[in-house]
Structure formats: C-alpha cells, structure tokens
Coordinates of C-alpha atoms in Angstrom, one line a residue:
X1 CA 103.8 48.3 37.7
X2 CA 101.7 45.4 36.3
X3 CA 101.0 47.1 32.9
X4 CA 104.7 47.4 31.9
X5 CA 106.5 44.4 30.4
X6 CA 108.9 42.9 32.8
X7 CA 112.3 41.4 31.7
X8 CA 112.7 39.1 34.7
X9 CA 110.6 37.2 37.3
X10 CA 107.8 34.9 36.8
X11 CA 104.0 35.0 36.7
X12 CA 101.9 32.2 38.3
X13 CA 98.3 31.6 38.2
X14 CA 96.5 30.1 41.3
X15 CA 93.1 28.6 41.6
X16 CA 91.6 28.9 45.0
X17 CA 88.5 26.9 45.7
X18 CA 86.5 27.5 48.9
X19 CA 84.3 24.5 49.7
X20 CA 81.6 24.7 52.3
X21 CA 81.1 21.7 54.5
X22 CA 77.9 19.8 53.8
X23 CA 77.3 18.8 57.4
X24 CA 78.3 21.4 59.9
X25 CA 76.3 22.5 63.0
X26 CA 77.6 24.6 65.8
X27 CA 76.8 26.5 69.0
X28 CA 76.6 30.3 68.7
X29 CA 75.5 31.5 72.2
X30 CA 74.0 30.8 75.5
X31 CA 71.0 33.2 75.5
X32 CA 69.4 32.2 78.9
X33 CA 70.0 32.2 81.8
X34 CA 71.8 35.5 82.4
X35 CA 73.6 36.6 85.5
X36 CA 71.2 38.1 88.0
X37 CA 70.0 38.1 91.6
X38 CA 67.7 35.4 92.8
X39 CA 68.2 32.8 90.1
X40 CA 66.0 29.7 90.8
X41 CA 66.2 25.9 90.7
X42 CA 64.1 26.0 87.4
X43 CA 66.1 28.3 85.1
X44 CA 65.3 27.9 81.5
X45 CA 68.3 27.2 79.3
X46 CA 68.1 28.7 75.8
X47 CA 70.9 28.5 73.3
X48 CA 71.4 29.6 69.7
X49 CA 72.8 27.2 67.2
X50 CA 73.7 27.5 63.5
X51 CA 73.8 25.3 60.4
X52 CA 77.2 26.3 59.1
X53 CA 76.9 23.7 56.3
X54 CA 75.0 23.7 53.0
X55 CA 72.9 20.5 53.7
X56 CA 69.6 20.7 55.5
X57 CA 69.9 19.2 59.0
X58 CA 67.4 18.0 61.6
X59 CA 67.1 15.4 64.3
X60 CA 70.5 15.9 66.0
X61 CA 71.4 16.3 69.7
X62 CA 72.3 19.5 71.5
X63 CA 73.6 19.6 75.1
X64 CA 74.5 21.8 78.0
X65 CA 76.6 21.0 81.0
X66 CA 76.3 22.8 84.4
X67 CA 76.8 21.6 88.0
X68 CA 78.4 18.5 86.6
X69 CA 75.2 17.4 84.9
X70 CA 74.9 17.0 81.1
X71 CA 71.5 17.6 79.6
X72 CA 71.0 16.4 76.0
X73 CA 67.9 16.8 73.9
X74 CA 67.1 16.4 70.2
X75 CA 66.6 19.3 67.7
X76 CA 63.5 18.4 65.7
X77 CA 63.3 21.6 63.8
X78 CA 64.7 21.8 60.2
X79 CA 67.7 24.0 59.7
X80 CA 68.5 24.9 56.1
X81 CA 72.1 25.9 55.1
X82 CA 73.2 29.0 57.1
X83 CA 70.0 29.0 59.2
X84 CA 70.2 29.8 63.0
X85 CA 67.8 28.4 65.6
X86 CA 67.0 29.4 69.1
X87 CA 66.5 26.2 71.1
X88 CA 65.1 26.0 74.7
X89 CA 65.7 22.9 76.7
X90 CA 62.7 21.4 78.5
X91 CA 64.9 20.4 81.4
X92 CA 65.9 23.5 83.5
X93 CA 69.1 24.3 85.3
X94 CA 69.3 24.5 89.1
X95 CA 71.1 27.8 89.8
X96 CA 69.4 28.5 93.2
X97 CA 72.6 28.7 95.2
X98 CA 74.4 32.0 95.1
X99 CA 77.7 31.8 93.3
X100 CA 79.2 31.2 89.9
X101 CA 78.1 28.5 87.4
X102 CA 80.1 27.5 84.4
X103 CA 78.2 26.4 81.3
X104 CA 79.3 24.4 78.3
X105 CA 77.0 24.2 75.3
X106 CA 77.4 22.1 72.2
X107 CA 75.9 20.4 69.2
X108 CA 76.5 16.7 68.2
X109 CA 75.6 16.4 64.6
X110 CA 76.5 13.0 63.2
X111 CA 79.1 13.3 60.5
X112 CA 79.9 16.9 61.4
X113 CA 82.7 18.0 59.0
X114 CA 83.9 20.8 61.2
X115 CA 83.8 19.9 64.9
X116 CA 85.8 22.9 65.9
X117 CA 82.7 25.1 66.0
X118 CA 80.4 22.6 67.9
X119 CA 81.2 23.7 71.5
X120 CA 81.4 26.9 73.6
X121 CA 82.9 26.3 77.1
X122 CA 83.6 28.5 80.1
X123 CA 80.4 30.6 80.0
X124 CA 80.1 32.1 83.5
X125 CA 76.6 32.8 84.9
X126 CA 76.5 34.4 88.4
X127 CA 73.6 34.1 90.9
X128 CA 74.4 37.4 92.7
X129 CA 73.5 38.2 96.3
X130 CA 70.1 39.8 96.4
X131 CA 69.5 42.6 98.8
X132 CA 65.9 42.3 99.9
X133 CA 65.6 44.4 103.0
X134 CA 66.7 48.0 103.8
X135 CA 68.6 49.5 105.3
X136 CA 71.3 46.9 104.3
X137 CA 74.2 46.2 106.6
X138 CA 77.4 44.4 105.7
X139 CA 79.2 42.4 108.4
X140 CA 82.9 43.2 107.8
X141 CA 84.0 40.5 110.3
X142 CA 83.8 38.0 107.4
X143 CA 86.3 39.8 105.3
X144 CA 89.2 38.1 107.0
X145 CA 92.1 40.5 107.5
X146 CA 92.0 42.0 104.0
X147 CA 91.0 45.4 105.4
X148 CA 94.4 45.7 107.0
X149 CA 96.3 45.0 103.8
X150 CA 98.3 47.7 102.1
X151 CA 99.1 51.2 103.1
X152 CA 98.2 54.7 101.8
X153 CA 99.3 55.1 98.2
X154 CA 98.9 51.4 97.3
X155 CA 96.3 50.2 94.7
X156 CA 92.7 49.3 95.5
X157 CA 92.3 45.9 97.1
X158 CA 89.2 44.0 95.9
X159 CA 87.0 42.5 98.6
X160 CA 83.9 40.3 98.4
X161 CA 80.4 41.5 97.7
X162 CA 81.6 44.4 95.5
X163 CA 83.4 46.2 98.3
X164 CA 86.9 47.6 97.8
X165 CA 89.6 48.9 100.2
X166 CA 90.9 52.0 98.5
X167 CA 94.3 52.6 100.1
X168 CA 94.9 55.9 98.1
X169 CA 92.0 57.7 99.9
X170 CA 93.4 59.6 103.0
X171 CA 89.8 60.0 104.4
X172 CA 89.5 56.3 105.4

C-alpha cells in the first residue's frame, strides 16, 4: 500500500525522457502494384512513406528493387513532422511474366537518425495465371507424379495452379 508508511525498503525517483529524432524518414507500405492476373510491363509502383522525425524534410531519395533492378527517384514534396506521403515512381515495373516478384522499398534520407525503419523487404506480388477462354481445361500431365503421392487418409497435397490432391476423399 503506497499510502501507509513503510519501515524498510527504498524509494527512487526516475526521470524518463523520450526524445524524437529530428531526421527520420521511413517506408510504410507498397500500395501498387497488387497481386493480380494479367500484370503488364508498365505497372505503376506507388509507396507510402512517413516522416517519423520532427524536422521538415524534402529532397531525399526513395527506391524500389524488383527483378534485380533498383529504381531511385527524389521526393520533392515537403513532409512536416509525422506527415505521410503517397509517392508514385515515374519508372514502372515490368511484371508481365507470370510468377512471383519480390519487392524491396526504402528511403535514403541523409543523416537519418533511425535507419531501422527505412526499408521493407520481401514484399511478394504475384502475376497470376489468367483464364481467358472457357471452358477451361487443365493438362494434368505437367503435374509430375504428385497425383500418385499419398494414400487415403493422408493430408491434402498442394499442387500447382491452385489444385489439390485430397487423399481423404474416398470419391476420387
């Protein structure tokens, strides 16, 4: 009980100061592109960045990496302390081949006091197989021998193109 006098122990006072960094920009999100069917060779790349610091910032580079290419452009907008900005690169990404693309986005503010929030890596965007004609037929010859794996009562085996081999269904 803090209201009752204590005969033993000690009391200490602590002063905690939380100091915001003056210069601190960072990446928040990859807004575009999104996983979809039929992505193109001219996909706009849009990111969201934030001024985590208290100083006004402008004129600093932001970048994205995909397909082994690094694209860097300058932010010319002014960001006041705690502001966020949606930034669209003028150089698009080529996502025209079906498959997975791994993006990295980051800011490069000179003198950034907290570089740990500058980068987001491992963002997966998928250009999915588009079905454009109906009826649609799947050629199961390209599934290797995975259809013969397992036996009744074993878990579902994931196959390509969203198919699965459910070994627990006796009606197969």
